[in-house]
Structure formats: structure tokens, C-alpha cells
Amino acid sequence: MSEPQTLIVGQGAEARQIAVRADVPIGGAPAGLFWLSGFMSDMASTKATAVAEWATREGLASTRFDYSGHGVSSGDFRDGTIGRWLEEAFEVFVRASKGPQIVLRASMGGYITLLPPRKLQNTA
């Protein structure tokens, strides 16, 4: 498993350092798993870790991250909103995952998963 990397999301006073783990097998992968954690959970949770370990065993890439105010990402949890966490999920998806993705989620991540396709449609 990789060490977390940091992506900066937002600008100026709204900038957040988002911790991301993007694991890709040597030689690449035919597809990847993109994990969105639930409310007050993070990429080191039992579910997120199990998904990443399964992806590795199956030769798939996996991407997981901590929303701002969660896990090892910057920010205060009390400043979090669905809009901020959606922006972070979208940026991590676009910037850290490669190729076809299967999106998996838990809890709040399920709601957030419904929003990026709409955002992608609006930017095309």
C-alpha cells in the first residue's frame, strides 16, 4: 500500500490539503476502485482498507482519500459541508484515479457518489 500523498483542493483561504492513497499494480491495471468514506470516517477505516487490500489481490488499482476535517487531511471537521466534500471527491477522482473506475461508498459517501456524474455532465 502506498503512503498518502497530498492534493490541494480549493484556492486561497478555502484551500485544503487532502490526503490520498492511489495504489496501482506494477504494469498498470485494467480498472480501479474509487472509495468514498462515510460521515466521520476515513481512508484507514476497516471498510476502506479491506477494499484496497482486495483490489491489490485482484490486480486492480484503488484510490481512497480523507475528506477535509477527516483522517489526515487538513481542516476542522466543523467547517465541512457536503459541497466542500463533493469538491474534494471530484478533484481526487479527476486528478488521482486513472482509467475506468468502479465507485464504492459507505454512508455519506453514497450521497456524494450521486453528485459527481452531474458535475461531469455540466463541465462537458
mmCIF file of C-alpha atoms in Angstrom:
data_model
loop_
_atom_site.group_PDB
_atom_site.id
_atom_site.type_symbol
_atom_site.label_atom_id
_atom_site.label_comp_id
_atom_site.label_asym_id
_atom_site.label_seq_id
_atom_site.Cartn_x
_atom_site.Cartn_y
_atom_site.Cartn_z
ATOM 1 C CA MET A 1 0.000 0.000 0.000
ATOM 2 C CA SER A 2 1.190 3.483 -0.816
ATOM 3 C CA GLU A 3 1.923 6.283 1.595
ATOM 4 C CA PRO A 4 -0.639 9.108 1.498
ATOM 5 C CA GLN A 5 0.034 11.893 -0.976
ATOM 6 C CA THR A 6 -1.468 15.365 -0.738
ATOM 7 C CA LEU A 7 -3.651 17.181 -3.257
ATOM 8 C CA ILE A 8 -4.502 20.832 -2.733
ATOM 9 C CA VAL A 9 -8.198 21.474 -3.319
ATOM 10 C CA GLY A 10 -9.672 24.969 -3.341
ATOM 11 C CA GLN A 11 -7.919 28.309 -3.520
ATOM 12 C CA GLY A 12 -6.803 30.964 -1.086
ATOM 13 C CA ALA A 13 -8.448 30.730 2.327
ATOM 14 C CA GLU A 14 -10.559 27.809 1.028
ATOM 15 C CA ALA A 15 -7.513 25.652 0.133
ATOM 16 C CA ARG A 16 -7.376 22.256 1.829
ATOM 17 C CA GLN A 17 -4.686 19.575 1.854
ATOM 18 C CA ILE A 18 -6.456 16.334 1.005
ATOM 19 C CA ALA A 19 -4.665 13.085 1.858
ATOM 20 C CA VAL A 20 -4.932 10.480 -0.929
ATOM 21 C CA ARG A 21 -3.769 6.890 -1.363
ATOM 22 C CA ALA A 22 -3.703 5.814 -5.001
ATOM 23 C CA ASP A 23 -2.374 2.265 -5.389
ATOM 24 C CA VAL A 24 -1.669 0.951 -8.887
ATOM 25 C CA PRO A 25 -0.184 -2.502 -9.540
ATOM 26 C CA ILE A 26 3.159 -2.689 -11.338
ATOM 27 C CA GLY A 27 2.403 -2.629 -15.054
ATOM 28 C CA GLY A 28 -0.900 -0.807 -14.564
ATOM 29 C CA ALA A 29 -4.425 -2.074 -14.069
ATOM 30 C CA PRO A 30 -7.444 -2.678 -16.294
ATOM 31 C CA ALA A 31 -9.671 -0.704 -13.923
ATOM 32 C CA GLY A 32 -9.718 0.803 -10.477
ATOM 33 C CA LEU A 33 -11.843 1.055 -7.374
ATOM 34 C CA PHE A 34 -12.617 4.565 -6.095
ATOM 35 C CA TRP A 35 -13.663 4.631 -2.437
ATOM 36 C CA LEU A 36 -15.739 7.368 -0.765
ATOM 37 C CA SER A 37 -15.859 7.063 3.009
ATOM 38 C CA GLY A 38 -18.835 7.778 5.185
ATOM 39 C CA PHE A 39 -19.535 10.608 7.596
ATOM 40 C CA MET A 40 -16.773 10.932 10.228
ATOM 41 C CA SER A 41 -14.859 8.017 8.678
ATOM 42 C CA ASP A 42 -11.554 7.987 6.813
ATOM 43 C CA MET A 43 -9.388 6.033 4.379
ATOM 44 C CA ALA A 44 -7.852 3.986 7.216
ATOM 45 C CA SER A 45 -11.239 2.540 8.225
ATOM 46 C CA THR A 46 -11.845 -1.193 8.175
ATOM 47 C CA LYS A 47 -14.034 -0.984 5.033
ATOM 48 C CA ALA A 48 -11.702 1.309 3.072
ATOM 49 C CA THR A 49 -8.671 -0.801 3.942
ATOM 50 C CA ALA A 50 -10.452 -4.056 3.044
ATOM 51 C CA VAL A 51 -11.450 -2.632 -0.354
ATOM 52 C CA ALA A 52 -7.861 -1.528 -1.067
ATOM 53 C CA GLU A 53 -6.433 -4.889 0.001
ATOM 54 C CA TRP A 54 -8.957 -6.775 -2.162
ATOM 55 C CA ALA A 55 -8.128 -4.547 -5.153
ATOM 56 C CA THR A 56 -4.420 -5.309 -4.721
ATOM 57 C CA ARG A 57 -5.062 -9.073 -4.592
ATOM 58 C CA GLU A 58 -7.189 -8.837 -7.757
ATOM 59 C CA GLY A 59 -4.674 -6.711 -9.699
ATOM 60 C CA LEU A 60 -6.860 -3.592 -9.664
ATOM 61 C CA ALA A 61 -5.913 -0.030 -8.834
ATOM 62 C CA SER A 62 -7.579 1.625 -5.854
ATOM 63 C CA THR A 63 -7.983 5.227 -4.780
ATOM 64 C CA ARG A 64 -9.174 6.415 -1.388
ATOM 65 C CA PHE A 65 -8.878 9.720 0.429
ATOM 66 C CA ASP A 66 -9.814 11.634 3.566
ATOM 67 C CA TYR A 67 -12.314 14.477 3.270
ATOM 68 C CA SER A 68 -11.172 17.744 4.868
ATOM 69 C CA GLY A 69 -11.547 17.524 8.633
ATOM 70 C CA HIS A 70 -11.293 13.713 8.456
ATOM 71 C CA GLY A 71 -8.318 11.397 8.997
ATOM 72 C CA VAL A 72 -5.011 13.004 7.998
ATOM 73 C CA SER A 73 -6.412 15.696 5.685
ATOM 74 C CA SER A 74 -6.242 19.306 6.837
ATOM 75 C CA GLY A 75 -9.157 21.282 8.173
ATOM 76 C CA ASP A 76 -11.595 21.330 11.027
ATOM 77 C CA PHE A 77 -14.457 18.849 10.806
ATOM 78 C CA ARG A 78 -16.893 21.596 11.874
ATOM 79 C CA ASP A 79 -16.070 23.555 8.692
ATOM 80 C CA GLY A 80 -17.089 20.627 6.496
ATOM 81 C CA THR A 81 -20.106 20.710 4.214
ATOM 82 C CA ILE A 82 -21.444 18.355 1.570
ATOM 83 C CA GLY A 83 -20.402 20.963 -1.021
ATOM 84 C CA ARG A 84 -16.792 21.053 0.205
ATOM 85 C CA TRP A 85 -16.588 17.257 0.429
ATOM 86 C CA LEU A 86 -18.109 16.939 -3.055
ATOM 87 C CA GLU A 87 -15.463 19.321 -4.439
ATOM 88 C CA GLU A 88 -12.756 17.222 -2.784
ATOM 89 C CA ALA A 89 -14.188 13.919 -4.075
ATOM 90 C CA PHE A 90 -14.458 15.326 -7.594
ATOM 91 C CA GLU A 91 -10.886 16.668 -7.588
ATOM 92 C CA VAL A 92 -9.444 13.425 -6.207
ATOM 93 C CA PHE A 93 -11.409 11.405 -8.779
ATOM 94 C CA VAL A 94 -10.222 13.538 -11.704
ATOM 95 C CA ARG A 95 -6.634 14.046 -10.547
ATOM 96 C CA ALA A 96 -5.710 10.788 -8.769
ATOM 97 C CA SER A 97 -7.606 7.964 -10.453
ATOM 98 C CA LYS A 98 -6.721 6.620 -13.901
ATOM 99 C CA GLY A 99 -8.816 4.679 -16.396
ATOM 100 C CA PRO A 100 -12.219 3.116 -15.796
ATOM 101 C CA GLN A 101 -13.358 3.266 -12.175
ATOM 102 C CA ILE A 102 -15.856 1.384 -10.091
ATOM 103 C CA VAL A 103 -17.103 3.778 -7.417
ATOM 104 C CA LEU A 104 -17.728 2.259 -3.986
ATOM 105 C CA ARG A 105 -19.037 4.096 -0.979
ATOM 106 C CA ALA A 106 -20.345 3.972 2.562
ATOM 107 C CA SER A 107 -22.915 6.131 4.314
ATOM 108 C CA MET A 108 -22.479 9.804 3.329
ATOM 109 C CA GLY A 109 -20.214 8.673 0.501
ATOM 110 C CA GLY A 110 -23.318 7.162 -1.105
ATOM 111 C CA TYR A 111 -24.954 10.564 -1.352
ATOM 112 C CA ILE A 112 -21.767 12.209 -2.595
ATOM 113 C CA THR A 113 -21.412 9.470 -5.264
ATOM 114 C CA LEU A 114 -24.607 10.657 -6.894
ATOM 115 C CA LEU A 115 -23.308 14.198 -7.355
ATOM 116 C CA PRO A 116 -20.022 13.939 -9.411
ATOM 117 C CA PRO A 117 -21.697 12.467 -12.537
ATOM 118 C CA ARG A 118 -23.993 15.503 -12.584
ATOM 119 C CA LYS A 119 -20.974 17.805 -12.202
ATOM 120 C CA LEU A 120 -19.152 15.954 -15.014
ATOM 121 C CA GLN A 121 -22.159 16.364 -17.301
ATOM 122 C CA ASN A 122 -22.205 20.098 -16.619
ATOM 123 C CA THR A 123 -18.493 20.505 -17.496
ATOM 124 C CA ALA A 124 -18.611 18.544 -20.782
#
